[in-house]
């Protein structure tokens, strides 16, 4: 399987609401698949909603916000890891974990924010300077919403 990075300045080829398999891109067209499926949020409404109202983010799932250079967890029920990505998919910085009720600072050069369950970035071995790519899966899998019970 050839993993083609879909990161361009406009993330050409990535469609809103679809799910993508994530991979760490290595030199010379190599890659290492991650046990991570990412839903892409591009509309203003999707980005504003983010993970609000969910009670959990399964460890194998993530939410990619585009465009985005800053996040908040105000109103969220659980902590998350935040990966700040350049337009080419390079990890610029990471906040791990971000507790509910916090505001992140904007990151220079950041075009995308990837939200993961707390501790997931470490378990995946992600580090600043690595490059992530995303490949569409055959069947779109919307991010299953986990509603908090009131």
mmCIF file with all atom_site columns, N, CA and C in Angstrom, residues 2-8 11-14 25 88-89 132-136:
data_model
loop_
_atom_site.group_PDB
_atom_site.id
_atom_site.type_symbol
_atom_site.label_atom_id
_atom_site.label_alt_id
_atom_site.label_comp_id
_atom_site.label_asym_id
_atom_site.label_entity_id
_atom_site.label_seq_id
_atom_site.pdbx_PDB_ins_code
_atom_site.Cartn_x
_atom_site.Cartn_y
_atom_site.Cartn_z
_atom_site.occupancy
_atom_site.B_iso_or_equiv
_atom_site.pdbx_formal_charge
_atom_site.auth_seq_id
_atom_site.auth_comp_id
_atom_site.auth_asym_id
_atom_site.auth_atom_id
_atom_site.pdbx_PDB_model_num
ATOM 1  N N  . UNK A 1 2   ? 0.634   2.128  -0.885 1.00 0.00 ? 2   UNK A N  1
ATOM 2  C CA . UNK A 1 2   ? 1.381   3.380  -0.944 1.00 0.00 ? 2   UNK A CA 1
ATOM 3  C C  . UNK A 1 2   ? 0.574   4.432  -0.206 1.00 0.00 ? 2   UNK A C  1
ATOM 4  N N  . UNK A 1 3   ? 1.198   5.060  0.763  1.00 0.00 ? 3   UNK A N  1
ATOM 5  C CA . UNK A 1 3   ? 0.510   6.114  1.497  1.00 0.00 ? 3   UNK A CA 1
ATOM 6  C C  . UNK A 1 3   ? 0.873   7.443  0.881  1.00 0.00 ? 3   UNK A C  1
ATOM 7  N N  . UNK A 1 4   ? -0.094  8.092  0.309  1.00 0.00 ? 4   UNK A N  1
ATOM 8  C CA . UNK A 1 4   ? 0.136   9.401  -0.296 1.00 0.00 ? 4   UNK A CA 1
ATOM 9  C C  . UNK A 1 4   ? -0.303  10.453 0.709  1.00 0.00 ? 4   UNK A C  1
ATOM 10 N N  . UNK A 1 5   ? 0.588   11.330 1.062  1.00 0.00 ? 5   UNK A N  1
ATOM 11 C CA . UNK A 1 5   ? 0.179   12.396 1.964  1.00 0.00 ? 5   UNK A CA 1
ATOM 12 C C  . UNK A 1 5   ? -0.764  13.327 1.230  1.00 0.00 ? 5   UNK A C  1
ATOM 13 N N  . UNK A 1 6   ? -1.839  13.682 1.880  1.00 0.00 ? 6   UNK A N  1
ATOM 14 C CA . UNK A 1 6   ? -2.788  14.596 1.275  1.00 0.00 ? 6   UNK A CA 1
ATOM 15 C C  . UNK A 1 6   ? -2.598  15.998 1.810  1.00 0.00 ? 6   UNK A C  1
ATOM 16 N N  . UNK A 1 7   ? -1.518  16.228 2.557  1.00 0.00 ? 7   UNK A N  1
ATOM 17 C CA . UNK A 1 7   ? -1.263  17.579 3.039  1.00 0.00 ? 7   UNK A CA 1
ATOM 18 C C  . UNK A 1 7   ? -0.693  18.422 1.912  1.00 0.00 ? 7   UNK A C  1
ATOM 19 N N  . UNK A 1 8   ? -1.394  19.445 1.571  1.00 0.00 ? 8   UNK A N  1
ATOM 20 C CA . UNK A 1 8   ? -0.884  20.501 0.708  1.00 0.00 ? 8   UNK A CA 1
ATOM 21 C C  . UNK A 1 8   ? -1.277  21.788 1.412  1.00 0.00 ? 8   UNK A C  1
ATOM 22 N N  . UNK A 1 11  ? -4.771  21.280 1.785  1.00 0.00 ? 11  UNK A N  1
ATOM 23 C CA . UNK A 1 11  ? -5.177  19.914 2.111  1.00 0.00 ? 11  UNK A CA 1
ATOM 24 C C  . UNK A 1 11  ? -5.983  19.314 0.971  1.00 0.00 ? 11  UNK A C  1
ATOM 25 N N  . UNK A 1 12  ? -5.485  19.424 -0.237 1.00 0.00 ? 12  UNK A N  1
ATOM 26 C CA . UNK A 1 12  ? -6.186  18.898 -1.390 1.00 0.00 ? 12  UNK A CA 1
ATOM 27 C C  . UNK A 1 12  ? -6.496  17.424 -1.230 1.00 0.00 ? 12  UNK A C  1
ATOM 28 N N  . UNK A 1 13  ? -7.709  17.055 -1.530 1.00 0.00 ? 13  UNK A N  1
ATOM 29 C CA . UNK A 1 13  ? -8.106  15.659 -1.476 1.00 0.00 ? 13  UNK A CA 1
ATOM 30 C C  . UNK A 1 13  ? -8.762  15.249 -0.175 1.00 0.00 ? 13  UNK A C  1
ATOM 31 N N  . UNK A 1 14  ? -8.565  15.989 0.904  1.00 0.00 ? 14  UNK A N  1
ATOM 32 C CA . UNK A 1 14  ? -9.226  15.621 2.155  1.00 0.00 ? 14  UNK A CA 1
ATOM 33 C C  . UNK A 1 14  ? -10.607 16.253 2.154  1.00 0.00 ? 14  UNK A C  1
ATOM 34 N N  . UNK A 1 25  ? 5.095   9.705  8.307  1.00 0.00 ? 25  UNK A N  1
ATOM 35 C CA . UNK A 1 25  ? 5.821   9.627  7.045  1.00 0.00 ? 25  UNK A CA 1
ATOM 36 C C  . UNK A 1 25  ? 7.313   9.619  7.334  1.00 0.00 ? 25  UNK A C  1
ATOM 37 N N  . UNK A 1 88  ? 2.218   21.148 5.814  1.00 0.00 ? 88  UNK A N  1
ATOM 38 C CA . UNK A 1 88  ? 2.778   19.933 5.207  1.00 0.00 ? 88  UNK A CA 1
ATOM 39 C C  . UNK A 1 88  ? 2.664   18.720 6.121  1.00 0.00 ? 88  UNK A C  1
ATOM 40 N N  . UNK A 1 89  ? 2.079   18.884 7.307  1.00 0.00 ? 89  UNK A N  1
ATOM 41 C CA . UNK A 1 89  ? 1.884   17.757 8.204  1.00 0.00 ? 89  UNK A CA 1
ATOM 42 C C  . UNK A 1 89  ? 2.973   17.548 9.236  1.00 0.00 ? 89  UNK A C  1
ATOM 43 N N  . UNK A 1 132 ? 3.194   13.739 9.707  1.00 0.00 ? 132 UNK A N  1
ATOM 44 C CA . UNK A 1 132 ? 2.033   12.865 9.623  1.00 0.00 ? 132 UNK A CA 1
ATOM 45 C C  . UNK A 1 132 ? 1.393   12.988 8.256  1.00 0.00 ? 132 UNK A C  1
ATOM 46 N N  . UNK A 1 133 ? 0.843   11.900 7.784  1.00 0.00 ? 133 UNK A N  1
ATOM 47 C CA . UNK A 1 133 ? 0.084   11.880 6.540  1.00 0.00 ? 133 UNK A CA 1
ATOM 48 C C  . UNK A 1 133 ? -1.228  11.178 6.790  1.00 0.00 ? 133 UNK A C  1
ATOM 49 N N  . UNK A 1 134 ? -2.174  11.371 5.910  1.00 0.00 ? 134 UNK A N  1
ATOM 50 C CA . UNK A 1 134 ? -3.500  10.798 6.076  1.00 0.00 ? 134 UNK A CA 1
ATOM 51 C C  . UNK A 1 134 ? -3.954  10.203 4.757  1.00 0.00 ? 134 UNK A C  1
ATOM 52 N N  . UNK A 1 135 ? -4.468  8.997  4.820  1.00 0.00 ? 135 UNK A N  1
ATOM 53 C CA . UNK A 1 135 ? -4.917  8.288  3.637  1.00 0.00 ? 135 UNK A CA 1
ATOM 54 C C  . UNK A 1 135 ? -6.383  7.920  3.825  1.00 0.00 ? 135 UNK A C  1
ATOM 55 N N  . UNK A 1 136 ? -7.241  8.215  2.842  1.00 0.00 ? 136 UNK A N  1
ATOM 56 C CA . UNK A 1 136 ? -8.660  7.889  3.010  1.00 0.00 ? 136 UNK A CA 1
ATOM 57 C C  . UNK A 1 136 ? -8.866  6.389  3.144  1.00 0.00 ? 136 UNK A C  1
#
